[in-house]
Short mmCIF file of C-alpha atoms and ligand atoms in Angstrom, two decimals:
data_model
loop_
_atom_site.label_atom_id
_atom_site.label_comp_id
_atom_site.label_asym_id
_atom_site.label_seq_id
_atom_site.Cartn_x
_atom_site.Cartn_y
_atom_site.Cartn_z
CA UNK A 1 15.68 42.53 0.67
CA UNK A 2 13.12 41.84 -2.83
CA UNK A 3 10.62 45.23 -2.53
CA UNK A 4 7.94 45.62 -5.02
CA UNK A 5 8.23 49.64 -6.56
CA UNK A 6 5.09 50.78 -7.15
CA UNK A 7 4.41 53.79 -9.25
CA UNK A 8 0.28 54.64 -9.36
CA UNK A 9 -0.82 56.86 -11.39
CA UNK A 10 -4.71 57.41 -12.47
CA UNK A 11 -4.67 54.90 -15.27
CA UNK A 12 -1.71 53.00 -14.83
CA UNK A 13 0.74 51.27 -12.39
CA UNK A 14 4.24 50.98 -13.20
CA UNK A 15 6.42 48.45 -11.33
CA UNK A 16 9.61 46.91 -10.29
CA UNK A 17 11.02 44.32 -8.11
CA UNK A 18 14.07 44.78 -6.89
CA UNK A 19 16.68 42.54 -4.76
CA UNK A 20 18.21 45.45 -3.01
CA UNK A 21 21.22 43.76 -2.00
CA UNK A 22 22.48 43.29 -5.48
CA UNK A 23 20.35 46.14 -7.31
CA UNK A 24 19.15 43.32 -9.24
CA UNK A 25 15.76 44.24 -11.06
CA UNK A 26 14.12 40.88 -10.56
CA UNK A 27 10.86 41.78 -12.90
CA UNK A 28 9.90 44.82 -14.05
CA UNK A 29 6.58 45.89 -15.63
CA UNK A 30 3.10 48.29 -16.11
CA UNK A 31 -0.56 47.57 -15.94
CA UNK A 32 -2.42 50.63 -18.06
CA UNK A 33 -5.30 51.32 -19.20
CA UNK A 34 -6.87 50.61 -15.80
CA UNK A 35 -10.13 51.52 -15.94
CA UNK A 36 -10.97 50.19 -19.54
CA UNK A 37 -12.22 46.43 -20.71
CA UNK A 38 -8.63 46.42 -22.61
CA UNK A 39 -6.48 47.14 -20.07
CA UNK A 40 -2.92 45.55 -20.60
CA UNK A 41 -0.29 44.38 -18.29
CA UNK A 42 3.42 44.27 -19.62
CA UNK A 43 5.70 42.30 -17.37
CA UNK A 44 9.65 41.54 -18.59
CA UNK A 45 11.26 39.05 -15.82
CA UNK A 46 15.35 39.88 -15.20
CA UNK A 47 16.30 36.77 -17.91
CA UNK A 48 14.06 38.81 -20.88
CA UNK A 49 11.19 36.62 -20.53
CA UNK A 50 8.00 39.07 -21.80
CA UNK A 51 4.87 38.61 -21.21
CA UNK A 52 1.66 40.52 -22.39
CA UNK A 53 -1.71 40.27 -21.00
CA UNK A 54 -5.00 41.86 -21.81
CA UNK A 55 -8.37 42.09 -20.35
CA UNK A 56 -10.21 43.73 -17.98
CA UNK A 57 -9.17 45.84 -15.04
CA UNK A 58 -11.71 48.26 -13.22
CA UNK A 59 -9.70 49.54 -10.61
CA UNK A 60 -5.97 49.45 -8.32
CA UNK A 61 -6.66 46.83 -6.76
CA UNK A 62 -7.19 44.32 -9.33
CA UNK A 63 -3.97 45.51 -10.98
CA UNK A 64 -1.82 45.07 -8.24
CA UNK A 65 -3.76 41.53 -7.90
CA UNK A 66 -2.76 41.30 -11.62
CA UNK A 67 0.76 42.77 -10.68
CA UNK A 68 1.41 39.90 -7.57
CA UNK A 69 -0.07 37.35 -9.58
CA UNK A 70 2.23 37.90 -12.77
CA UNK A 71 4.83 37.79 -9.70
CA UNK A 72 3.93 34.17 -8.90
CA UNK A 73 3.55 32.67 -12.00
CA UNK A 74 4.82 29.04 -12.56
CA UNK A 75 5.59 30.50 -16.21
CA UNK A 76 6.20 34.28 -15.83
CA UNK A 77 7.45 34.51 -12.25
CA UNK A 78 10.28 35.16 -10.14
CA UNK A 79 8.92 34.18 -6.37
CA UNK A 80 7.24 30.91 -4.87
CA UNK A 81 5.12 32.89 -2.04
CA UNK A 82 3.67 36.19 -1.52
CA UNK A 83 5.96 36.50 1.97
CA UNK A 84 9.00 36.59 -0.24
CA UNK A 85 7.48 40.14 -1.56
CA UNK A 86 9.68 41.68 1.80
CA UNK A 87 8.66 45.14 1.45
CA UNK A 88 6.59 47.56 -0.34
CA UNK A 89 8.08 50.84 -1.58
CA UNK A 90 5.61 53.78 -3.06
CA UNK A 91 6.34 57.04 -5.12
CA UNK A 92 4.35 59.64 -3.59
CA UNK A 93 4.36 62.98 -5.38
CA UNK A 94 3.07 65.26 -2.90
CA UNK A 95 4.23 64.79 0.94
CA UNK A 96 3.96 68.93 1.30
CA UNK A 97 5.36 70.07 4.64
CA UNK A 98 5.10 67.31 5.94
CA UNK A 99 7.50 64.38 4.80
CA UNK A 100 10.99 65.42 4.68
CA UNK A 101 12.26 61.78 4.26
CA UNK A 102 10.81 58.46 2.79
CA UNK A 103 8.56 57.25 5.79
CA UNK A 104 7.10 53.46 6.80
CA UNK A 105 3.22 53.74 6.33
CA UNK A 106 0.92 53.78 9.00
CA UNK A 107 -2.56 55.30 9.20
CA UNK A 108 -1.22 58.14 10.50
CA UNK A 109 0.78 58.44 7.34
CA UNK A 110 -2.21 57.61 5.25
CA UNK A 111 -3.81 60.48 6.26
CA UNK A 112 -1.44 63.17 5.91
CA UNK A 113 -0.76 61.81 2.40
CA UNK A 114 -4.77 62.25 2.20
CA UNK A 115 -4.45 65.65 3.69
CA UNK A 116 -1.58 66.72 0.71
CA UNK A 117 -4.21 65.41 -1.75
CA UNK A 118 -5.13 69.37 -2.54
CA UNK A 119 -1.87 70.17 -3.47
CA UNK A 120 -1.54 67.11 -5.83
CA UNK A 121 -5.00 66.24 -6.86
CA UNK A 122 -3.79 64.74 -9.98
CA UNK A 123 -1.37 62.36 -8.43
CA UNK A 124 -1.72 61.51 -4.75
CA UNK A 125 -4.73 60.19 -5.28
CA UNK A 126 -3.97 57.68 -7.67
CA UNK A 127 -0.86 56.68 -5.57
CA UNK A 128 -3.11 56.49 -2.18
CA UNK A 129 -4.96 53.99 -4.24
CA UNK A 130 -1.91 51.93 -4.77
CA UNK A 131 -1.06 52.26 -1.08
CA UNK A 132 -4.71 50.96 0.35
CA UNK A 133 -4.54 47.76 -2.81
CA UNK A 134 -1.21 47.06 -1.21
CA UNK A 135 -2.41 47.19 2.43
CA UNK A 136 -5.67 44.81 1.43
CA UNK A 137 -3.61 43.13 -0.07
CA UNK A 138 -0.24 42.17 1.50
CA UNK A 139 -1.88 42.97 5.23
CA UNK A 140 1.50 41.69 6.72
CA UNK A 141 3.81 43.15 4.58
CA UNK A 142 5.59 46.55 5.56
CA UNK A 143 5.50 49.58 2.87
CA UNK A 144 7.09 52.41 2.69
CA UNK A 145 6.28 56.09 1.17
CA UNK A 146 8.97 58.27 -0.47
CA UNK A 147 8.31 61.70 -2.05
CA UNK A 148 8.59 63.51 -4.56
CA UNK A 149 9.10 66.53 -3.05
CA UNK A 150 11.10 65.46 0.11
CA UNK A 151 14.44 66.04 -1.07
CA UNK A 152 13.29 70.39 -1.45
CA UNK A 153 12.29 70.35 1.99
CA UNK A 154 15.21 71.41 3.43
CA UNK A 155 15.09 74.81 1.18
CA UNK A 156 16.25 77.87 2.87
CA UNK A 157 12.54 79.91 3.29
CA UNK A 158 14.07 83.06 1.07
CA UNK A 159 14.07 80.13 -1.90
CA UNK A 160 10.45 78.85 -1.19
CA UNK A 161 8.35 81.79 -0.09
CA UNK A 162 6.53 83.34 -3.11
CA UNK A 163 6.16 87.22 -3.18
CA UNK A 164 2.62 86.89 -2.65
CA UNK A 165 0.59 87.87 0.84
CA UNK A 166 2.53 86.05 3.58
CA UNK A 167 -0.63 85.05 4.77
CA UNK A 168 -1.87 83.44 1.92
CA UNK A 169 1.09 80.20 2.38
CA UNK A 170 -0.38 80.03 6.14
CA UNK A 171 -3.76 79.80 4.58
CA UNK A 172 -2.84 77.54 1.80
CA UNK A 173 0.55 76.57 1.89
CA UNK A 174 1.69 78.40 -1.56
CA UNK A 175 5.21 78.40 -1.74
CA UNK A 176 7.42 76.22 -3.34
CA UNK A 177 8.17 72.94 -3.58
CA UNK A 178 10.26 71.35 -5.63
CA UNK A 179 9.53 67.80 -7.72
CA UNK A 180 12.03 65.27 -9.29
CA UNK A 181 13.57 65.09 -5.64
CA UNK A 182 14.32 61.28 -5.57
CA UNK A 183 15.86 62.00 -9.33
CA UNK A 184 17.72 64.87 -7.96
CA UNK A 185 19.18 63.22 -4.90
CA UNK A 186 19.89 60.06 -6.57
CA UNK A 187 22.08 61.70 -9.69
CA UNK A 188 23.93 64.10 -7.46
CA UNK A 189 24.84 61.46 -4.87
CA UNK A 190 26.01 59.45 -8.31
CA UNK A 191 27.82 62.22 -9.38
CA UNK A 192 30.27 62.75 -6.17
CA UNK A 193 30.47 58.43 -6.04
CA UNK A 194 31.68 58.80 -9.57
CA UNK A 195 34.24 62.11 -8.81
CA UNK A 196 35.18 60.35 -5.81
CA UNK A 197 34.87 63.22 -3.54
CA UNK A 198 31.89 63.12 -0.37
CA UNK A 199 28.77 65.02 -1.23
CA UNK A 200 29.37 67.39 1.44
CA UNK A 201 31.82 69.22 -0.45
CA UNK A 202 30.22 69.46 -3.42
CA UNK A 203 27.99 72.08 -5.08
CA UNK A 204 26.25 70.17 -7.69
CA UNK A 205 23.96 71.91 -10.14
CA UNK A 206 20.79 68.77 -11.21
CA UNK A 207 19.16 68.94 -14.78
CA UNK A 208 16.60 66.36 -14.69
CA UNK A 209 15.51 66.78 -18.63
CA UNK A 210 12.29 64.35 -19.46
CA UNK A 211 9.01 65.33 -20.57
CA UNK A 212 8.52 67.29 -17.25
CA UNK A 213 11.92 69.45 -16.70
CA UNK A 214 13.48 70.37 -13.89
CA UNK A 215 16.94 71.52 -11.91
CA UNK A 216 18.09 72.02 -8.70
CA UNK A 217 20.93 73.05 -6.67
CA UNK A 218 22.68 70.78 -4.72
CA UNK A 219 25.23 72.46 -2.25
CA UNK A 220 26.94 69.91 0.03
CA UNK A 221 24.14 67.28 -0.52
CA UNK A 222 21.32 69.47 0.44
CA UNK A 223 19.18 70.87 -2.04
CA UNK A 224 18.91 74.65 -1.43
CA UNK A 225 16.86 75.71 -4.57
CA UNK A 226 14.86 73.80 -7.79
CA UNK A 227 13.22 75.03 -10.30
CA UNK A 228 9.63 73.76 -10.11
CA UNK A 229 7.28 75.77 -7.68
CA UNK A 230 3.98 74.85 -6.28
CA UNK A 231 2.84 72.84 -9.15
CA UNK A 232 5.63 70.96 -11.60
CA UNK A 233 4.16 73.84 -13.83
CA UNK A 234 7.33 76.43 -12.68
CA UNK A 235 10.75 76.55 -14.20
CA UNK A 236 12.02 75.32 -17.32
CA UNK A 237 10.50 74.73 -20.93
CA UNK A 238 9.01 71.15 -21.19
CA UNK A 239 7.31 69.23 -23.33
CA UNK A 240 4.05 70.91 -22.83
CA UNK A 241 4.26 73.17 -20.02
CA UNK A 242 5.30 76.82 -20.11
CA UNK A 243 7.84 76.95 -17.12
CA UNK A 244 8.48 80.30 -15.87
CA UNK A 245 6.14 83.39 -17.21
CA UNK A 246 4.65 86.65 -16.29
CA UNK A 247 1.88 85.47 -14.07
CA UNK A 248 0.02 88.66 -15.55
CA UNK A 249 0.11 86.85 -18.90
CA UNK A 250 -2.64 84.30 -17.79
CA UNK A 251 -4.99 86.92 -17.04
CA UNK A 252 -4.54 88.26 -20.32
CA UNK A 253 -5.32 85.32 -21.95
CA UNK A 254 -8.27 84.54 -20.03
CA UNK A 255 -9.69 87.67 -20.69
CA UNK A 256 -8.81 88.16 -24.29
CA UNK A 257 -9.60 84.38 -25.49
CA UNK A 258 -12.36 84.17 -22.79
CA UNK A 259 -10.93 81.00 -21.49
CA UNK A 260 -12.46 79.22 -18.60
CA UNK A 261 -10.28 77.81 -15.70
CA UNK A 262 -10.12 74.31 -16.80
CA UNK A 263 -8.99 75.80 -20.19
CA UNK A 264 -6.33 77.85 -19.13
CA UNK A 265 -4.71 75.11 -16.87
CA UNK A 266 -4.69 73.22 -20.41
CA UNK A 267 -2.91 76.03 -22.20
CA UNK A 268 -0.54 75.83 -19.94
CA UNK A 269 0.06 72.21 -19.19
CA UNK A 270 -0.82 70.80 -22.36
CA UNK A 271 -0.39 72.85 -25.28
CA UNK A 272 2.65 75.01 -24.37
CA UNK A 273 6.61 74.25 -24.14
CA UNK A 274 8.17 72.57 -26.70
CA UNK A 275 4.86 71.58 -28.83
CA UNK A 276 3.44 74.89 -27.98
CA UNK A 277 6.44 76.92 -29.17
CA UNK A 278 7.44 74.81 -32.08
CA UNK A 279 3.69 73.52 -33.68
CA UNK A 280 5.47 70.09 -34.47
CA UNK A 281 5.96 68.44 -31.94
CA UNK A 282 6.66 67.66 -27.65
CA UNK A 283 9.36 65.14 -28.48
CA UNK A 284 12.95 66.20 -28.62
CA UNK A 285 13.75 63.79 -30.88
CA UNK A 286 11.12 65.47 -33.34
CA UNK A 287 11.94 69.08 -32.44
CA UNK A 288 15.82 68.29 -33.31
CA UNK A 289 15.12 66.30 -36.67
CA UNK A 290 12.71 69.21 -37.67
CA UNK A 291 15.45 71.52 -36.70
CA UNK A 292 18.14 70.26 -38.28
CA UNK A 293 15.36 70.61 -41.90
CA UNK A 294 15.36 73.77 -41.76
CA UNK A 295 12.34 74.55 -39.69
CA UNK A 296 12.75 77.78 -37.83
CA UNK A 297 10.13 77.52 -35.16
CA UNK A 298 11.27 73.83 -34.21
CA UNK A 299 14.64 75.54 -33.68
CA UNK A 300 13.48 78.20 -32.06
CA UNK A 301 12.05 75.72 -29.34
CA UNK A 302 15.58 74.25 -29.22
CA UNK A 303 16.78 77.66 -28.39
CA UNK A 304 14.83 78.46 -25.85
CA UNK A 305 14.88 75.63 -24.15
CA UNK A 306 18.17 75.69 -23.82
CA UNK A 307 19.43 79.27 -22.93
CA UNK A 308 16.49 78.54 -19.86
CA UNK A 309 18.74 75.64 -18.29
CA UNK A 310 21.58 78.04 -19.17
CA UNK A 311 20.42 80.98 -17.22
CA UNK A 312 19.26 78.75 -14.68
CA UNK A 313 22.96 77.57 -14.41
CA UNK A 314 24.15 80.86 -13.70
CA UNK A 315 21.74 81.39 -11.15
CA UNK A 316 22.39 78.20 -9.19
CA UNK A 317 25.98 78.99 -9.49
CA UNK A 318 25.43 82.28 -7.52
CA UNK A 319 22.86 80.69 -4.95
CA UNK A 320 25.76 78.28 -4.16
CA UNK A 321 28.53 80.27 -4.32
CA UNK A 322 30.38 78.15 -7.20
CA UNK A 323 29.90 75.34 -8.82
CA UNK A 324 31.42 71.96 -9.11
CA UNK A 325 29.75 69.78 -11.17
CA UNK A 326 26.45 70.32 -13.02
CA UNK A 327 24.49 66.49 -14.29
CA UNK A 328 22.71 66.14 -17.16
CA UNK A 329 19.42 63.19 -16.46
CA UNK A 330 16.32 61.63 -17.97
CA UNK A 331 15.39 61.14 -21.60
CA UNK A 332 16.96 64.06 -23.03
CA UNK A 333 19.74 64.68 -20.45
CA UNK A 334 20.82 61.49 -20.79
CA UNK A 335 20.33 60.83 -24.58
CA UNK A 336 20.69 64.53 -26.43
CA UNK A 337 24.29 65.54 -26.99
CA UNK A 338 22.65 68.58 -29.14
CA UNK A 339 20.86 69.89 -26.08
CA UNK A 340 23.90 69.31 -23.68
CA UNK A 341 26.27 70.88 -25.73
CA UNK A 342 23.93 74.05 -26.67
CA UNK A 343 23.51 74.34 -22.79
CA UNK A 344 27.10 74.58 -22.01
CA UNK A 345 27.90 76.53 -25.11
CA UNK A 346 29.49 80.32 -23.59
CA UNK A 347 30.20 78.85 -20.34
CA UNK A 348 33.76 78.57 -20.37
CA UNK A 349 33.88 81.39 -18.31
CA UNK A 350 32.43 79.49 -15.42
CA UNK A 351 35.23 76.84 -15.75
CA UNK A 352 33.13 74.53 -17.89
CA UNK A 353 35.16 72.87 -21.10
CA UNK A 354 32.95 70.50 -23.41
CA UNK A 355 34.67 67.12 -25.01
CA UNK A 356 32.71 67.01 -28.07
CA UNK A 357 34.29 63.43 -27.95
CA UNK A 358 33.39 62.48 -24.76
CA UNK A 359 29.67 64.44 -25.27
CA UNK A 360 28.86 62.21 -28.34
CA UNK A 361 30.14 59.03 -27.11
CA UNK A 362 27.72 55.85 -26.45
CA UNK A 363 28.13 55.23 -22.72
CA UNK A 364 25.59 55.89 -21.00
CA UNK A 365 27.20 57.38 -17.59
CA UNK A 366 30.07 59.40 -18.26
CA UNK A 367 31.94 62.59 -17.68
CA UNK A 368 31.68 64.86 -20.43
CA UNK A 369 34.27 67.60 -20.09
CA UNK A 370 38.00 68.00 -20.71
CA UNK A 371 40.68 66.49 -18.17
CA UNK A 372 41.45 70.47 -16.99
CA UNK A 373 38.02 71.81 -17.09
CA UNK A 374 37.05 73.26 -13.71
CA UNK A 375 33.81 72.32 -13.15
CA UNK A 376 33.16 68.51 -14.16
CA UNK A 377 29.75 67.95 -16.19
CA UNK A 378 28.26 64.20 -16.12
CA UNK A 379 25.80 62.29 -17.57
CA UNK A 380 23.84 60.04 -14.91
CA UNK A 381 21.21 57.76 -16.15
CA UNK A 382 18.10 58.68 -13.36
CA UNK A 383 16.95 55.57 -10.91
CA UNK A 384 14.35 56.53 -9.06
CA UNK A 385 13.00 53.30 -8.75
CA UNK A 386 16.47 51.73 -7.42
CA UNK A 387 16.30 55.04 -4.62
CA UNK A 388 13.35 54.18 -3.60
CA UNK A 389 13.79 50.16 -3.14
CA UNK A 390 17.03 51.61 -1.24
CA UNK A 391 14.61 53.98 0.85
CA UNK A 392 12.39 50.84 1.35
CA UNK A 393 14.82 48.36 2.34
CA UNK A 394 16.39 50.74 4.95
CA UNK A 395 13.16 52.18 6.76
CA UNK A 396 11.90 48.07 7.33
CA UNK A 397 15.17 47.19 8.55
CA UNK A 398 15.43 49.70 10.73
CA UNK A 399 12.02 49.46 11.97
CA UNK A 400 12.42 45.84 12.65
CA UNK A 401 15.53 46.54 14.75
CA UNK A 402 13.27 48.75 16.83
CA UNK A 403 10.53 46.30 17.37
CA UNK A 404 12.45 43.59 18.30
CA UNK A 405 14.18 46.26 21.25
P1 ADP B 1 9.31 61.15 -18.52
O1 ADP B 1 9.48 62.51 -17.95
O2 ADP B 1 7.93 60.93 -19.08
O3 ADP B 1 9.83 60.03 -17.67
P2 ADP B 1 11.66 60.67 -20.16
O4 ADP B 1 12.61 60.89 -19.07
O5 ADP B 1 11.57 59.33 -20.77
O6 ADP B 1 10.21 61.18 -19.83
O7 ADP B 1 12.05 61.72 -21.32
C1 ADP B 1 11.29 61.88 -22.47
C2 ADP B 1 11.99 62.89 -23.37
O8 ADP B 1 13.29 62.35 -23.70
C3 ADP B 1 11.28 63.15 -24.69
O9 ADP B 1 11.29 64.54 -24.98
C4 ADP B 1 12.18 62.43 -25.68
O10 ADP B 1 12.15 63.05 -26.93
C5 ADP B 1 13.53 62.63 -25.05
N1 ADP B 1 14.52 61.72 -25.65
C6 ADP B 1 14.61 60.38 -25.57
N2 ADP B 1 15.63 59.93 -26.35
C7 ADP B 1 16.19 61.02 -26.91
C8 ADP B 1 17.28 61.24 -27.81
N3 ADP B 1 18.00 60.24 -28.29
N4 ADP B 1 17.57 62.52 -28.16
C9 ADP B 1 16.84 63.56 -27.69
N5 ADP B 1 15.81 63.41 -26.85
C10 ADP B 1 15.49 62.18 -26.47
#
């Protein structure tokens, strides 16, 4: 089946189009800068043909307009008619309670992804917007809605209730809930495929390492505990955001800096982490090249970063029981030897042998330990886009079957 991917966010719409019989990325591409007079649109078809075009593009709709016409291009294009678009498949970030699996849309849908809007106001939104462009726009053409946050919703309640007032998650649904899910579920189903043993034996430990940051712990393909909370604010250091801290801490900023609200959440998401701790920079690459001269705060960044997805290790090992195999994912998972290797430093005693060899070597998915090391650790290039074509393609077909009972 060919489903169009569609990735909203406020200013820009990533996509891909993807034969999901073959995995075959037929075009791939972004529109940003939505919004502005000089928005662009960046479309690269399967044989490396490139395209740029700029101009203006007020809202969603006219980029996805963009984004199908690019599609049908005589010169640029991969499809004769609209119909052969089969399916539509959406990232969602927020499905709350909710959505526990990647759903087809209806209006029903629609409006419980409306209703989640207050616990994602950032993001569902934006990715509503791509949903309605899609539905004015392909009227006949099924789409399909996968989360986010659907892969944590099978948490045991001990791992997602907050030690706050009970009542306060029946009022407003605090608790956590997890982000990076179609990452997560995609990389730890990779990981047993490429040990050759089913998922339901496995206790996999997920490091999903980009400029957000987060883990989770995968025991016998369900996962039972991540490290983002209500907001992707929770957890690990990342490139701006704090991760875990004394929630006591805020209210001693406020008071002592006399920040307002909006300036707080901006501490915290935008000027902390890695560029927060370090002063140089939110980039990995950067915070390692500054490391390695000799600056001690860039290092220091490195270090904490790293002992976090450490301890984190050793507490997912615990939850589970044991651990089988822990994945390293995204841009720095999948492209920092420094940081996997500092991670797994002092963990022998779990079972866990490094191959400097193997660690360092180009490929991009690989297992990284030694023949007799207990617990296997792999590096799985993330494909959230591919999981959610998948998702797509499935949910239509089956949904055709029905109607045609
Ligand atoms: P996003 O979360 O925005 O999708 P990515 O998954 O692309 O981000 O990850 C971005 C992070 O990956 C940045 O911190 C970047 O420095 C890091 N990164 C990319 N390549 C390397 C590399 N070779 N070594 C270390 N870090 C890298």
């Amino acid at each position: 089946m060919k489903v169009l991917v569609l990735n909203s966010g406020s200013s820009s719409i990533k996509y891909q189009f993807i034969e999901t019989s073959t995995y075959s990325v037929l075009a791939k591409g972004q529109v940003e800068r939505i919004g502005m007079d000089d928005a662009i649109l960046t479309h690269v078809r399967e044989d490396g043909d490139t395209v740029k075009i700029s101009g203006e593009i007020l809202d969603h709709n006219i980029a996805i307009e963009y984004v199908i016409a690019i599609l049908l291009s005589k010169n640029h294009g991969v499809i004769k008619d609209k119909s052969e678009i089969e399916a539509v498949g959406h990232r969602v970030v927020h499905g709350g309670e909710t959505f526990s699996d990647s759903v087809l849309i209806t209006d029903e849908v629609i409006e419980k992804i409306r209703e989640n809007i207050e616990l994602a106001p950032l993001h569902n939104p934006h990715n509503l917007r791509g949903i309605l462009a899609c539905k004015r726009l392909l009227p006949d053409t099924p789409q399909v809605a996968v989360f986010d946050t659907a892969f944590h919703q099978k948490m045991p309640e001990y791992a997602f209730i907050y030690g706050l007032p009970y009542e306060l998650y029946k009022k407003y649904k605090i608790r956590r809930y997890g982000f990076h899910g179609t990452s997560h579920r995609y990389v730890s189903k990779r990981a047993s495929e490429i040990l050759g043993l089913p998922i339901e034996q496995l206790r996999i430990i997920t490091a999903h390492l980009g400029n957000g940051c987060s883990m989770s712990a995968v025991k016998f393909g369900v996962s039972i505990d991540t490290t983002m909370g209500f907001t992707p604010l929770e957890g690990l250091l990342m490139g701006t955001r704090s991760g875990d801290l004394d929630p006591a801490v805020i209210l001693y900023i406020m008071s002592k800096e006399g920040l307002t609200m909006s300036e707080i959440n901006a501490l915290l998401n935008k000027h902390s982490g890695l560029l927060g701790i370090s002063g140089v920079s939110s980039d990995m690459r950067e915070i390692i090249s500054e490391m390695k001269n000799g600056n001690q705060r860039a290092k220091l960044a490195f270090e904490v970063f790293c002992y976090r997805i450490k301890k984190y290790i050793g507490a997912y090992a615990a939850a589970m029981g044991g651990v089988d195999a822990i994945v390293f994912t995204a841009g720095i998972g999948e492209n920092s030897p420094d940081v996997r290797k500092k991670v797994c430093e002092g963990l022998e005693f779990l079972g866990i042998k490094i191959d400097d060899e193997k660690n360092d070597s180009p490929e991009k998915e690989k297992i990284i330990t030694t023949d007799d090391s207990k617990v296997k650790v792999l590096v799985i290039p993330t494909n959230e886009e591919l999981v959610i074509a998948l998702d797509t393609a499935e949910i239509v077909s089956k949904s055709k079957v029905m109607a045609e009972k």
